[in-house]
Coordinates of C-alpha atoms in Angstrom, one line a residue:
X170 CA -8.3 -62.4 31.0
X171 CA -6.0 -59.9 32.9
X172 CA -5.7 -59.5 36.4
X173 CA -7.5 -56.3 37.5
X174 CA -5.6 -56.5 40.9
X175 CA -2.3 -57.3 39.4
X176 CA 0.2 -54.5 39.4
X177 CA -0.1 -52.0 37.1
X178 CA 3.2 -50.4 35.2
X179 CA 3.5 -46.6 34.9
X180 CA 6.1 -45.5 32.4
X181 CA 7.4 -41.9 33.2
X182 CA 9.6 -39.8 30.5
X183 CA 11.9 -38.7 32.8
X184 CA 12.9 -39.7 36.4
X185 CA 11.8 -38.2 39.4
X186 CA 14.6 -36.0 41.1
X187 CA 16.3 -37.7 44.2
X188 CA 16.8 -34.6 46.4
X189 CA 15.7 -31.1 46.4
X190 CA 19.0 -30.1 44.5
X191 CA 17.9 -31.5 41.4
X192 CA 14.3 -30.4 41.5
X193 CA 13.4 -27.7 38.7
X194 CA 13.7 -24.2 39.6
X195 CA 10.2 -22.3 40.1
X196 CA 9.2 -20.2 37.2
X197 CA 9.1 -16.4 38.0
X198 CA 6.0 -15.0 37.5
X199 CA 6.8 -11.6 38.2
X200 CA 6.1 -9.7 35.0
X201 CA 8.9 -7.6 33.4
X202 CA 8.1 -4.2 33.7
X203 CA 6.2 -2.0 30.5
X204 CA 6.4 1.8 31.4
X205 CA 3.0 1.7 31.5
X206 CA 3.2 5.7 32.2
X207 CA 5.2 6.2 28.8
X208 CA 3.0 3.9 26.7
X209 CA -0.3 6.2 28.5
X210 CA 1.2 9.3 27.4
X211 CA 2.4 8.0 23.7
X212 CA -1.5 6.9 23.2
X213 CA -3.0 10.2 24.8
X214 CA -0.4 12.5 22.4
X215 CA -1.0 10.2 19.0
X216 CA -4.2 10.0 19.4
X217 CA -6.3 10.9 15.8
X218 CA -8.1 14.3 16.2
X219 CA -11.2 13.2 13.8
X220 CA -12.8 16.1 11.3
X221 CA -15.8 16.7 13.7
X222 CA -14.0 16.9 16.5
X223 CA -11.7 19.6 15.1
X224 CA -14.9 21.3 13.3
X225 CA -16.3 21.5 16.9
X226 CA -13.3 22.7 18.8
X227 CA -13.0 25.4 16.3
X228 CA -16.9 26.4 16.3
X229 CA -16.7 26.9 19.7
X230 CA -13.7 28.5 19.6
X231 CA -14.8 31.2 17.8
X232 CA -18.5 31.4 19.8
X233 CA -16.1 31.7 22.9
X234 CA -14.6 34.5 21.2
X235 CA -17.1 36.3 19.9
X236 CA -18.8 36.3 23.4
X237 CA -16.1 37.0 25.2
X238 CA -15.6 40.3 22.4
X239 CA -19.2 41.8 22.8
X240 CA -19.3 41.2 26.4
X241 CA -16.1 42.7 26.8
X242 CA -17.5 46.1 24.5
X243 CA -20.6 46.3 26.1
X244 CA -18.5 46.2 29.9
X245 CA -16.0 49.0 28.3
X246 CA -19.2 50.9 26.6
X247 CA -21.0 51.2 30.0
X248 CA -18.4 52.3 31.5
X249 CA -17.6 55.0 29.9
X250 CA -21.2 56.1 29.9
X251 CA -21.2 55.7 33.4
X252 CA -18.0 57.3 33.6
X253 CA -15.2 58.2 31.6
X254 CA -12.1 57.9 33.3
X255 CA -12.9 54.2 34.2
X256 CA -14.1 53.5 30.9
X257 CA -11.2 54.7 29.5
X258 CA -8.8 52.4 31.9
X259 CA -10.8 49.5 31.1
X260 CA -10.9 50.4 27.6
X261 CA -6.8 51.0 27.8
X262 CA -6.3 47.6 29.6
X263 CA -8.7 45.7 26.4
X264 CA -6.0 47.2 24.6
X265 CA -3.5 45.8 26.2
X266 CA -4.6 42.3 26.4
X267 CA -5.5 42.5 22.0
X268 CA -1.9 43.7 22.2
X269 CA -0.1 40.8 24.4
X270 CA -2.7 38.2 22.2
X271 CA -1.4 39.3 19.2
X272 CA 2.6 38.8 20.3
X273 CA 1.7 35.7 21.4
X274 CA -0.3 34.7 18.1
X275 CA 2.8 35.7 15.9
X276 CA 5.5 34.2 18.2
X277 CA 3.6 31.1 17.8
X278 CA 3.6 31.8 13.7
X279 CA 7.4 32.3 14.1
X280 CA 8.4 28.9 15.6
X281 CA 6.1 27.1 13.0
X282 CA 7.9 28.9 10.7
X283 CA 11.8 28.2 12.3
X284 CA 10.3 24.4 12.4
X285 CA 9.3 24.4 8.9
X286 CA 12.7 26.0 7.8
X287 CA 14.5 22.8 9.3
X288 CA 12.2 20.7 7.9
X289 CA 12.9 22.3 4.4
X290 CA 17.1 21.9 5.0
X291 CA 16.5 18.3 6.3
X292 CA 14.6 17.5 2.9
X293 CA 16.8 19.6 0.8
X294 CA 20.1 17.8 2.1
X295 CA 18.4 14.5 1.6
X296 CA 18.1 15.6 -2.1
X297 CA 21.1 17.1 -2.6
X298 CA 22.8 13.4 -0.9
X299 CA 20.3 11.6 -3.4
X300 CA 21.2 13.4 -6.5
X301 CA 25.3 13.8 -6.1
X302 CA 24.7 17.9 -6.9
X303 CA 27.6 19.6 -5.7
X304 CA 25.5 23.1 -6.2
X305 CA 23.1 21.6 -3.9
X306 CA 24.9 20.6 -1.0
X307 CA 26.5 24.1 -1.3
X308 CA 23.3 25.7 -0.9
X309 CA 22.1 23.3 2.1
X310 CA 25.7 24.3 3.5
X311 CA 25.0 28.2 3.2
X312 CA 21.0 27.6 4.8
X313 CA 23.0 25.8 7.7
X314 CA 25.5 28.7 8.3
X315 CA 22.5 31.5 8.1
X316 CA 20.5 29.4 10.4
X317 CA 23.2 29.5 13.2
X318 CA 24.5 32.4 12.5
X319 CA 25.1 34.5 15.5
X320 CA 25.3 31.8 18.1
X321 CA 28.6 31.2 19.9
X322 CA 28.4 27.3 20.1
X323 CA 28.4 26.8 16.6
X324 CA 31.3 29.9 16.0
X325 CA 34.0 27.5 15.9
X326 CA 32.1 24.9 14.0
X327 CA 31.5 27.7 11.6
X328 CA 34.9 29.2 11.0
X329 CA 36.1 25.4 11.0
X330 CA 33.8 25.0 8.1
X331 CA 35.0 28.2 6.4
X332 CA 39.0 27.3 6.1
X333 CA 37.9 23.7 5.0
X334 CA 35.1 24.3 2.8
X335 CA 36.8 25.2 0.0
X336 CA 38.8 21.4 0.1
X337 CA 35.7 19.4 -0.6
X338 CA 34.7 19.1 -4.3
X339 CA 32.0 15.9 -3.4
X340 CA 28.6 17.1 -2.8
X341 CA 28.5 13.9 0.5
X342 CA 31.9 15.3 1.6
X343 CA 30.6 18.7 1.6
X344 CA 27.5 17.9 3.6
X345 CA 29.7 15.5 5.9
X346 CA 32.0 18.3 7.0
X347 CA 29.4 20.2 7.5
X348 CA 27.2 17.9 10.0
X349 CA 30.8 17.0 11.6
X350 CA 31.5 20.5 12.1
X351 CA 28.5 22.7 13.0
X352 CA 26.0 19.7 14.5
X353 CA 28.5 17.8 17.2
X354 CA 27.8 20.5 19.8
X355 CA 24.4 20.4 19.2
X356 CA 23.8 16.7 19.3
X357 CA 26.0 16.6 22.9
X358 CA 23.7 19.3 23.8
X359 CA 20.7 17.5 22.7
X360 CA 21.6 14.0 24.5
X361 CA 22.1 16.2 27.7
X362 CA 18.6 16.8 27.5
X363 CA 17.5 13.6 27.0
X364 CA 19.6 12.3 29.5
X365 CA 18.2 15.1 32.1
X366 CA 14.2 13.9 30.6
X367 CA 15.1 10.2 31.2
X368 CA 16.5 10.6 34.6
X369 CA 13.6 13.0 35.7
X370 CA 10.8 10.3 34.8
X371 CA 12.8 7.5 36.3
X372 CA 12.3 9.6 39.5
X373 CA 9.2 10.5 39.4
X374 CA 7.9 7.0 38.5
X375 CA 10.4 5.5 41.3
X376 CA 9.4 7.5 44.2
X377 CA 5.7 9.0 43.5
X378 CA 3.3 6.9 44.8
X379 CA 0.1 8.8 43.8
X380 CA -1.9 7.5 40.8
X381 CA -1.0 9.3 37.5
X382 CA 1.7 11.2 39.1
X383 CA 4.1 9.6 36.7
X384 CA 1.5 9.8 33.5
X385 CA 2.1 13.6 34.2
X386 CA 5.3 13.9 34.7
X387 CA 6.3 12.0 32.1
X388 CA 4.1 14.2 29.7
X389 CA 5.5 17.8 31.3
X390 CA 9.3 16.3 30.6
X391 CA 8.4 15.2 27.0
X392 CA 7.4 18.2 26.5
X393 CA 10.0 20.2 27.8
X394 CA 12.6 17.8 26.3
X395 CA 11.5 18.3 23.2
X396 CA 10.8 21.7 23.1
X397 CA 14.7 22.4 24.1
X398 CA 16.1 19.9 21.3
X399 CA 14.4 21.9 19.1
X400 CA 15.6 25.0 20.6
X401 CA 19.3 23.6 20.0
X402 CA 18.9 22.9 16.6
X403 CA 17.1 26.5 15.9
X404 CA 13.5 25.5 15.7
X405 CA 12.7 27.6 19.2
X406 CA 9.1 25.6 19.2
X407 CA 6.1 27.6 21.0
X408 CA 3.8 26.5 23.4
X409 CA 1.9 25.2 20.6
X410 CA 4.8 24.0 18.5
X411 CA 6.1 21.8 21.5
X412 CA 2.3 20.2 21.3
X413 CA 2.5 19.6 18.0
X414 CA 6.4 18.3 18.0
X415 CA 5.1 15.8 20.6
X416 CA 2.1 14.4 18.1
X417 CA 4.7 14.3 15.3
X418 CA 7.1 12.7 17.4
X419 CA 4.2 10.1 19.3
X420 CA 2.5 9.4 16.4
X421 CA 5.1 8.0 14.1
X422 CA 6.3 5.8 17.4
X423 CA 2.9 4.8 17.4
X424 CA 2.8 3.7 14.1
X425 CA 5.8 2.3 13.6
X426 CA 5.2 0.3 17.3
X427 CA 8.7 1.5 18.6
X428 CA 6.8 2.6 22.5
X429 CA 6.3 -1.2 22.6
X430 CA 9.6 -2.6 24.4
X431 CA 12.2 -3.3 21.3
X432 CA 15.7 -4.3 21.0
X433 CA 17.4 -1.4 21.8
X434 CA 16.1 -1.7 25.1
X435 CA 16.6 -4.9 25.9
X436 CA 19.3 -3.6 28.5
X437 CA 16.8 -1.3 30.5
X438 CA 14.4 -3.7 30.6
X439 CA 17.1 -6.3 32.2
X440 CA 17.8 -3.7 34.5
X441 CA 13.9 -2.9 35.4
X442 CA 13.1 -6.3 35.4
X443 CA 16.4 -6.9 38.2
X444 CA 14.8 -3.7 40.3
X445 CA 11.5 -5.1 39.7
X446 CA 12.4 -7.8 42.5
X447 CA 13.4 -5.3 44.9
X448 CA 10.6 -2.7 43.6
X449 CA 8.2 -2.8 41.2
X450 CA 8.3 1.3 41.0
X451 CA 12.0 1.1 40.5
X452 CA 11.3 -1.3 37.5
X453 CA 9.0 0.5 35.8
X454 CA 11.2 3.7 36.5
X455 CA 13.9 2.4 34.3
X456 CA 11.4 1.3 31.4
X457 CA 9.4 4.9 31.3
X458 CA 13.0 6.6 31.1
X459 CA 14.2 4.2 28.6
X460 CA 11.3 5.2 26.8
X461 CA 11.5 8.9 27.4
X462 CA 15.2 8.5 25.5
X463 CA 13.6 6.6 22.8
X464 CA 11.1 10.2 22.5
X465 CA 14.0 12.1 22.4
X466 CA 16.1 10.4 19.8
X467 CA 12.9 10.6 17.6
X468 CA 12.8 14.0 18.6
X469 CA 16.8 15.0 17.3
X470 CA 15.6 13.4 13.9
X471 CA 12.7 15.2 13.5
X472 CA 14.6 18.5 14.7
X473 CA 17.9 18.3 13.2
X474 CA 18.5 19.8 9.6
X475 CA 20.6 16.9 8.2
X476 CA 20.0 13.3 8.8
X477 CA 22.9 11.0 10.6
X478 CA 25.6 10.3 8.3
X479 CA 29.4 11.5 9.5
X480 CA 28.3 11.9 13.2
X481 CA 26.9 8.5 15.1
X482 CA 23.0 8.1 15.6
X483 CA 22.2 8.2 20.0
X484 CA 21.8 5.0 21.3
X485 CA 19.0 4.9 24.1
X486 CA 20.9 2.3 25.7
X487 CA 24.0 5.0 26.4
X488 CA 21.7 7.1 27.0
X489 CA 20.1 5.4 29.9
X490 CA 23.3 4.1 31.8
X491 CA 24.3 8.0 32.0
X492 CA 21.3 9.3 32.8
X493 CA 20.4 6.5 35.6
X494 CA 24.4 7.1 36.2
X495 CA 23.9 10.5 36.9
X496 CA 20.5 9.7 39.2
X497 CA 23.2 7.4 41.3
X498 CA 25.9 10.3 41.4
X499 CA 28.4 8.2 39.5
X500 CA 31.0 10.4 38.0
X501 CA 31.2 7.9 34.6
X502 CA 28.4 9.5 33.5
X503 CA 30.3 11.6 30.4
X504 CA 32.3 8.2 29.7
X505 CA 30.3 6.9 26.4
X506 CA 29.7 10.2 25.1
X507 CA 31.4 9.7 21.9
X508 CA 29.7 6.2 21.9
X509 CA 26.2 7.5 21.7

């Protein structure tokens, strides 16, 4: 029988370190930052509208309306009972109002209607790429040309088009020459306004300490962001349309789980995660305007009539360094502008 007080052997993997040199570093538990103000926004925009909901948004819509109507009648009706001169102001000033209601009403029918015509060209060029017609392409080339004609930072673009046109007997050639030609300025246009969005919500999120300051302003410069790319590429969104561009644009992120921190920003979220140490708002500054860039490439494909091909798709990464480059005042921030 075994000794219970004779020593006892204690086998160890590894040995224990002989100075504090050689012990193991300790683990940092700081979490990387999420752009939690992004991923609030992309979840509040993306959010399904059910059928009952819209059936009672519209129902009281129109019980809202048709309150609002008789109440205003009955108001312009005793007036002018009362007396006439006032009635007839009030009754001039209704007018008015029906009158400003109804601009606004068919402005709003006119973006959807710009919007839709982009969406149509983007289709038809993916066809006309699909299917080799050189009769397509040609008609895609001529809906590109009517949509911008008139403005001067395509006319270049356009007459470039003209003299070269005529060259190109391949219906990708044809549709190459014309993305190279009449889309570049737009596209450096378009990642200026990205670059302006990302930098903006960097800020904001940086040095704002009030709860939800940086939900909203992330949401107002989504919202302005991509309401200007698709004034570039000739959409000229609404109030409305810019709602509904954000939904599109959220949704399919959403979906396809590309708010969620990715590889193309595994270079922001370095850089957060090195601010992070320093401040967490910094950290998550970076993320929400690497995400904001993210929103805004989505935004140039839904926008722009013809899908990348000849001219290089934005990266967000590029788009980042030269918009956090402009938030530092660094003059490199036009460097990687053919990179992007």
């Amino acid at each position: 029988m075994a000794n219970p007080k004779g020593p006892v052997l204690i086998e160890r993997e590894a040995p224990l370190p002989e100075g504090p040199d050689r012990a193991p570093p300790v683990p940092d538990l700081t979490p990387l930052p999420e752009g939690r103000a992004m991923q609030t926004v992309a979840v509040l925009a993306a959010r399904p509208r059910s059928r009952l909901g819209r059936f009672f948004w519209a129902s009281a819509s129109a019980l809202v309306g048709f309150v609002v109507s008789v109440a205003a009648w009955r108001f312009v009706e005793g007036l002018l009972a009362a007396n006439p001169v006032l009635g007839w102001t009030a009754a001039f000033l209704v007018g008015l109002f029906v009158l400003a209601a109804l601009l606004v009403a068919l402005r709003e029918w006119t973006a959807y209607a710009r919007l839709a015509r982009l969406d149509r060209v983007h289709k038809a060029a993916l066809a006309a790429v699909g299917t080799g017609d050189m009769t397509a392409a040609g008609r895609v080339v001529d809906r590109l040309i009517g949509l911008y004609a008139g403005r001067e930072d395509t006319a270049w673009g356009r007459s470039r088009l003209a003299e070269r046109r005529g060259d190109v007997f391949d219906a990708d050639a044809l549709l190459h020459l014309a993305e190279a030609e009449l889309l570049g300025p737009l596209d450096r246009a378009a990642r200026r306004e990205i670059e302006a969005a990302a930098r903006q919500v960097a800020t904001v999120t940086a040095i704002v300490p009030l709860a939800l300051a940086d939900v909203a302003a992330a949401l107002v410069s989504n919202l302005r962001m991509i309401r200007r790319i698709a004034e570039i590429y000739g959409g000229r969104a609404g109030a409305f349309g810019s709602w509904r561009l954000l939904r599109t644009v959220l949704t399919h992120l959403v979906a396809t789980g590309a708010v969620a921190v990715g590889d193309d920003l595994i270079q922001s979220v370095a850089g957060g995660g090195l601010l992070s140490k320093l401040s967490r708002r910094f950290g998550e500054g970076v993320v929400n305007g690497a995400l904001t860039a993210r929103v805004g490439v989505a935004a140039i494909e839904v926008c722009r009539p013809l899908p990348f091909a000849a001219l290089p798709r934005p990266k967000v990464t590029n788009l980042v360094s030269r918009a956090l480059a402009g938030l530092f005042g660094s003059g490199k921030a036009e460097e990687d502008e053919g990179k992007s």
